[in-house]
JSON list of C-alpha atoms in Angstrom, two decimals:
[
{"chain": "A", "resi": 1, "resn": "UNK", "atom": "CA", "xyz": [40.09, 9.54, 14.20]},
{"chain": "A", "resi": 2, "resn": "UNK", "atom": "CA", "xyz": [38.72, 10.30, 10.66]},
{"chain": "A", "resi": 3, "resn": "UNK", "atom": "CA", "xyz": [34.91, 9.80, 9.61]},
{"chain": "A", "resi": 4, "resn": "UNK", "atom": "CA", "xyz": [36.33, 6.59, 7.86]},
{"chain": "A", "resi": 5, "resn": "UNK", "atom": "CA", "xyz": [37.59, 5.17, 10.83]},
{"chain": "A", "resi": 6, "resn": "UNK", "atom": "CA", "xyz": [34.48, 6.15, 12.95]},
{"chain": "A", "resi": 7, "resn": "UNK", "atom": "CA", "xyz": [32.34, 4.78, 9.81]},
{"chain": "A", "resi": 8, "resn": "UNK", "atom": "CA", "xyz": [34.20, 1.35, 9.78]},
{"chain": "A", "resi": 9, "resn": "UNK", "atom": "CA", "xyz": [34.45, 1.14, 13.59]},
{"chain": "A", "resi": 10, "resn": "UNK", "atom": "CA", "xyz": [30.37, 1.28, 13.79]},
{"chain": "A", "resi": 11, "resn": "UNK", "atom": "CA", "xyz": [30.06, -1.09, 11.13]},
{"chain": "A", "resi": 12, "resn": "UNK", "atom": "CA", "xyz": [31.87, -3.91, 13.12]},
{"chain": "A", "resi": 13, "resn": "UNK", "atom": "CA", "xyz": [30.37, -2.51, 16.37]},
{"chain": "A", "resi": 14, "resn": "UNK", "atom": "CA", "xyz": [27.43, -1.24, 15.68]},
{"chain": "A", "resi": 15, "resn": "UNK", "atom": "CA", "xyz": [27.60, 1.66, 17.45]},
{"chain": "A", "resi": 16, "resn": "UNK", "atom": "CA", "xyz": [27.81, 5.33, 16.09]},
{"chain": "A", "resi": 17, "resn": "UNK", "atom": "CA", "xyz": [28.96, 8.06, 18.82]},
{"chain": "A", "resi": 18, "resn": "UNK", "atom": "CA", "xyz": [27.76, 5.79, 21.78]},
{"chain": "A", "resi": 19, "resn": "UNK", "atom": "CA", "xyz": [24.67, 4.80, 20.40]},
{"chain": "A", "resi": 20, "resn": "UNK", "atom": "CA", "xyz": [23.59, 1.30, 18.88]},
{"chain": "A", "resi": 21, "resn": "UNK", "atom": "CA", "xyz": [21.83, 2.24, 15.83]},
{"chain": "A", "resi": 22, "resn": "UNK", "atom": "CA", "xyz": [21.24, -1.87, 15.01]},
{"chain": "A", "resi": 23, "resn": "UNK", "atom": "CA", "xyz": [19.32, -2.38, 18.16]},
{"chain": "A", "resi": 24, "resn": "UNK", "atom": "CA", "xyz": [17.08, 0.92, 17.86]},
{"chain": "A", "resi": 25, "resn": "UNK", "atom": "CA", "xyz": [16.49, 0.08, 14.83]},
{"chain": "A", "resi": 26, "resn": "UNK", "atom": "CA", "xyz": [14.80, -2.71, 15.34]},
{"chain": "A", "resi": 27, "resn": "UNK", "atom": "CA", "xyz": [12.73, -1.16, 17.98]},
{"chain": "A", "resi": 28, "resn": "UNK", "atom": "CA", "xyz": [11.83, 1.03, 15.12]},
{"chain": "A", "resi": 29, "resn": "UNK", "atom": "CA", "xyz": [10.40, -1.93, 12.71]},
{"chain": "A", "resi": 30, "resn": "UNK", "atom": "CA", "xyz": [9.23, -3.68, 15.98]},
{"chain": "A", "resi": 31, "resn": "UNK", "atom": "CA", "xyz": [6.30, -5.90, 15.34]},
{"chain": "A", "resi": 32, "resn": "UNK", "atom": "CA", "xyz": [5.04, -4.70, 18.81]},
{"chain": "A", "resi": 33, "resn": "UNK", "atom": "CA", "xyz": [2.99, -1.41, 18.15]},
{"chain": "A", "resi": 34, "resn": "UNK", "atom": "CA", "xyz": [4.02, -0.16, 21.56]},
{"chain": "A", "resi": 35, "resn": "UNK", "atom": "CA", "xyz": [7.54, -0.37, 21.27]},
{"chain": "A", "resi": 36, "resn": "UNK", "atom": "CA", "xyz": [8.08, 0.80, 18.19]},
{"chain": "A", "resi": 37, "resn": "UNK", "atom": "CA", "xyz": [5.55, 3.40, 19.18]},
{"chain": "A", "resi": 38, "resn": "UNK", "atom": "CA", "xyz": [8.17, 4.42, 22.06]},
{"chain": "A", "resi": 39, "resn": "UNK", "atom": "CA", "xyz": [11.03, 4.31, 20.12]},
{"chain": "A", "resi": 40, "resn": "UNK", "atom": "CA", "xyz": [9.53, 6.47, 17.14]},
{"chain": "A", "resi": 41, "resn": "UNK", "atom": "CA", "xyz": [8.36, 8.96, 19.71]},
{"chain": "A", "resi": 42, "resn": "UNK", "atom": "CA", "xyz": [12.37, 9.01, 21.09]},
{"chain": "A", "resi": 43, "resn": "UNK", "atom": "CA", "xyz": [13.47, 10.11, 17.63]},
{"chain": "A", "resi": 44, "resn": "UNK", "atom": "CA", "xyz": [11.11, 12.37, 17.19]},
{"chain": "A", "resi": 45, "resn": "UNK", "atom": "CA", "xyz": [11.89, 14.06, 20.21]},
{"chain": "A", "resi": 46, "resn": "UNK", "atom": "CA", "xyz": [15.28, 13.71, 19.04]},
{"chain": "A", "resi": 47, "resn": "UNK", "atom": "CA", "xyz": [14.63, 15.31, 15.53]},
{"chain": "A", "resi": 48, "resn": "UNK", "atom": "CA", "xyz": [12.79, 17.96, 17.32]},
{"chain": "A", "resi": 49, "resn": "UNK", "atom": "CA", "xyz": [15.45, 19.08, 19.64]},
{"chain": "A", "resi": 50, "resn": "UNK", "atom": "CA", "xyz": [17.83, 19.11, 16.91]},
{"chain": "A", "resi": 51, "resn": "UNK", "atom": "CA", "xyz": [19.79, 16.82, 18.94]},
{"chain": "A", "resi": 52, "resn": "UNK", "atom": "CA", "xyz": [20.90, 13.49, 16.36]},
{"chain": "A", "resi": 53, "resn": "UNK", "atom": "CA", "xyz": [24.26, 13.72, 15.28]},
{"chain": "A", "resi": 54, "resn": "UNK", "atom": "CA", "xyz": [25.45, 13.98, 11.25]},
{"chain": "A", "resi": 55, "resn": "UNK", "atom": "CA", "xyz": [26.81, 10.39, 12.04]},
{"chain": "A", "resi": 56, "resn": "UNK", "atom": "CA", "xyz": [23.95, 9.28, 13.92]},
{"chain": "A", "resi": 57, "resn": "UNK", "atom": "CA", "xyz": [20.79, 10.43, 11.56]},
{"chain": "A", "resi": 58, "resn": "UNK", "atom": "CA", "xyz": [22.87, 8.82, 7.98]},
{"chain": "A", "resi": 59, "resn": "UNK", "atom": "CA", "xyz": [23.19, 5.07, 10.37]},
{"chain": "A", "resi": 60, "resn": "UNK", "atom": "CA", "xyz": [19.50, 6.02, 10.72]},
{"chain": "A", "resi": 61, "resn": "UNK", "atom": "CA", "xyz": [18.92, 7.01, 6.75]},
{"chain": "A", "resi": 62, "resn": "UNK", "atom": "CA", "xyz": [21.27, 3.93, 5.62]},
{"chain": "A", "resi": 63, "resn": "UNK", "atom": "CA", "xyz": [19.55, 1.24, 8.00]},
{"chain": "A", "resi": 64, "resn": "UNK", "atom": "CA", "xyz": [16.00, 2.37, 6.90]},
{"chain": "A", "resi": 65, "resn": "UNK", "atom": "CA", "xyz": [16.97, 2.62, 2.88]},
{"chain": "A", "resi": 66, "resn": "UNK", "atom": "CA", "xyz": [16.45, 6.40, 2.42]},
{"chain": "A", "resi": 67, "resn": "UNK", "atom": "CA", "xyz": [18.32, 8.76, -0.03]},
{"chain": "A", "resi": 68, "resn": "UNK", "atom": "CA", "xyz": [20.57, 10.68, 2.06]},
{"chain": "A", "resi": 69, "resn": "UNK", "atom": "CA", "xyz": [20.83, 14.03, 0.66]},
{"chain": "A", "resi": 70, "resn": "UNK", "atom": "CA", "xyz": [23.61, 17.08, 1.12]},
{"chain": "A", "resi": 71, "resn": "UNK", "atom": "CA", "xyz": [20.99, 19.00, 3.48]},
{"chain": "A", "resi": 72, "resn": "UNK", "atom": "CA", "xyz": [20.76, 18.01, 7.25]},
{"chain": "A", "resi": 73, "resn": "UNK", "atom": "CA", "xyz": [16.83, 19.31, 7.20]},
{"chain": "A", "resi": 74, "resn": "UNK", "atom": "CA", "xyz": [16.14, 17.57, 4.18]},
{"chain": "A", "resi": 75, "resn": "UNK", "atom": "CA", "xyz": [17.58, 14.47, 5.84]},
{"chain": "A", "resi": 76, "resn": "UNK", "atom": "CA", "xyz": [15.63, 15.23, 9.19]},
{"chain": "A", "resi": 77, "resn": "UNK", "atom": "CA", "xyz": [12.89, 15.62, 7.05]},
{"chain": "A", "resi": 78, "resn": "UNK", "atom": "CA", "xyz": [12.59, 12.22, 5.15]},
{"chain": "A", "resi": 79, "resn": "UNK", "atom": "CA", "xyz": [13.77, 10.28, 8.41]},
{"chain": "A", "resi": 80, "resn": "UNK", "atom": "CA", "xyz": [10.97, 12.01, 9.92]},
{"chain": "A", "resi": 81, "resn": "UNK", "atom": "CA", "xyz": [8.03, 11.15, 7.36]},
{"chain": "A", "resi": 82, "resn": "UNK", "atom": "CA", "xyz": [9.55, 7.38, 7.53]},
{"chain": "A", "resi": 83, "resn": "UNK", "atom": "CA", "xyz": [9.05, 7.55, 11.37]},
{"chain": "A", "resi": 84, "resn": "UNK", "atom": "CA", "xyz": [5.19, 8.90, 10.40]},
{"chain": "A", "resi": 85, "resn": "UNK", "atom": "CA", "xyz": [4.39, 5.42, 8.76]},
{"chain": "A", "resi": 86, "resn": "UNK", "atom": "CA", "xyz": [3.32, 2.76, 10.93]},
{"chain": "A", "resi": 87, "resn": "UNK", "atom": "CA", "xyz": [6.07, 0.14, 11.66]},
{"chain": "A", "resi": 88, "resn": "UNK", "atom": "CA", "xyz": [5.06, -2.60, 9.60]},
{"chain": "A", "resi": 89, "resn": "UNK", "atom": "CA", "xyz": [5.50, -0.22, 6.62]},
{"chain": "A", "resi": 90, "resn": "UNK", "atom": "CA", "xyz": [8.66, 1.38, 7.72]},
{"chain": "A", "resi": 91, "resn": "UNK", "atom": "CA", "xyz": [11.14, -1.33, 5.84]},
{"chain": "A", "resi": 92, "resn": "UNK", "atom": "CA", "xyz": [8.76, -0.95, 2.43]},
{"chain": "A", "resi": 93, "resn": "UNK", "atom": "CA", "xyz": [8.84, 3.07, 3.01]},
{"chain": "A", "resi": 94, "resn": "UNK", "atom": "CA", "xyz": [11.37, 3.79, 0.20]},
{"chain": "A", "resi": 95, "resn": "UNK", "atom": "CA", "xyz": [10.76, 0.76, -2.41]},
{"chain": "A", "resi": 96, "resn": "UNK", "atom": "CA", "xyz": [8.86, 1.61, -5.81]},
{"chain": "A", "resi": 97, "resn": "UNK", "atom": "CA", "xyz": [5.84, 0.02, -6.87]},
{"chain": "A", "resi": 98, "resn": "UNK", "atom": "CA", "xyz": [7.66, -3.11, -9.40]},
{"chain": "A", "resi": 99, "resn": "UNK", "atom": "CA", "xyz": [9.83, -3.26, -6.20]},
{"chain": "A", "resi": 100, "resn": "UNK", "atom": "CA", "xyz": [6.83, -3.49, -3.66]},
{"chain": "A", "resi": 101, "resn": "UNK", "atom": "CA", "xyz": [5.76, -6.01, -6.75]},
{"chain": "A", "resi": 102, "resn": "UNK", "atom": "CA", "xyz": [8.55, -8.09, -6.95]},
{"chain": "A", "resi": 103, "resn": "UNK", "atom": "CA", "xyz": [8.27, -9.02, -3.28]},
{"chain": "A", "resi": 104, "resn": "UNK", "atom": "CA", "xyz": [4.91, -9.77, -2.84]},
{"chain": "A", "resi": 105, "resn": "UNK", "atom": "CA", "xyz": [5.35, -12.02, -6.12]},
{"chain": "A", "resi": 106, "resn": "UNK", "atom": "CA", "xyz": [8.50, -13.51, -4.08]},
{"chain": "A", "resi": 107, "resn": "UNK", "atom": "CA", "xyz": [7.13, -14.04, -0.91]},
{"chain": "A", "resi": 108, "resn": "UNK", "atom": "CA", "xyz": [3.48, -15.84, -2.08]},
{"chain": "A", "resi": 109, "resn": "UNK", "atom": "CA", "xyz": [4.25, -16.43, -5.94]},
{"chain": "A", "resi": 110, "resn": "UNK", "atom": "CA", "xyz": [2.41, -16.34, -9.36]},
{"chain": "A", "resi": 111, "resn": "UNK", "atom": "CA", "xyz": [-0.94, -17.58, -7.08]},
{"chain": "A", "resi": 112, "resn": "UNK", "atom": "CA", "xyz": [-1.91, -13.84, -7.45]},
{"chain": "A", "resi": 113, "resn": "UNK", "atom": "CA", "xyz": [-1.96, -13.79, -11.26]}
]
């Protein structure tokens, strides 16, 4: 099995090397402090021991919007500072500032100009 088998197979299953990377996910971005609280501590254990797979942390990277880049640490790094933020920032973590802009305008219109 090739990494573009293994890639498709998790996007229709959602599950990367045994692990369901939609469902932690959104443990991650939880509205509920203490879960996503748990489940950031997880994967920073994880990220600690060294023990998320190549496959694994990029479903992680992809799903949260980061920059994957050719370095593992580097990776480990950024997924790390986006597990720093507090969840209800986690999904705006990697947008610019006419991004950030562009929603807020979207979401409650020109009533703030």
């Amino acid at each position: 099995m090739n990494a573009d088998s293994i890639s498709q197979d998790s996007e229709t299953n959602n599950f990367i090397d045994g692990e369901d990377i939609d469902t932690t996910f959104k443990l991650l971005i939880s509205s509920d402090a203490t879960i996503a609280a748990a489940a950031a501590t997880e994967m920073h254990h994880r990220i600690r021991t060294n023990s998320l797979r190549e496959l694994v942390l990029k479903a992680y990277m992809e799903k949260a919007g980061l920059k994957l880049f050719a370095s593992r640490q580097k990776n480990l790094s950024t997924l790390k500072k986006w597990l720093e933020e507090p969840p209800e920032r986690r999904p705006y973590f990697h947008l610019t500032k006419p991004q950030l802009i562009a929603i807020c305008v979207s979401r409650l219109g020109n009533s703030l100009f």
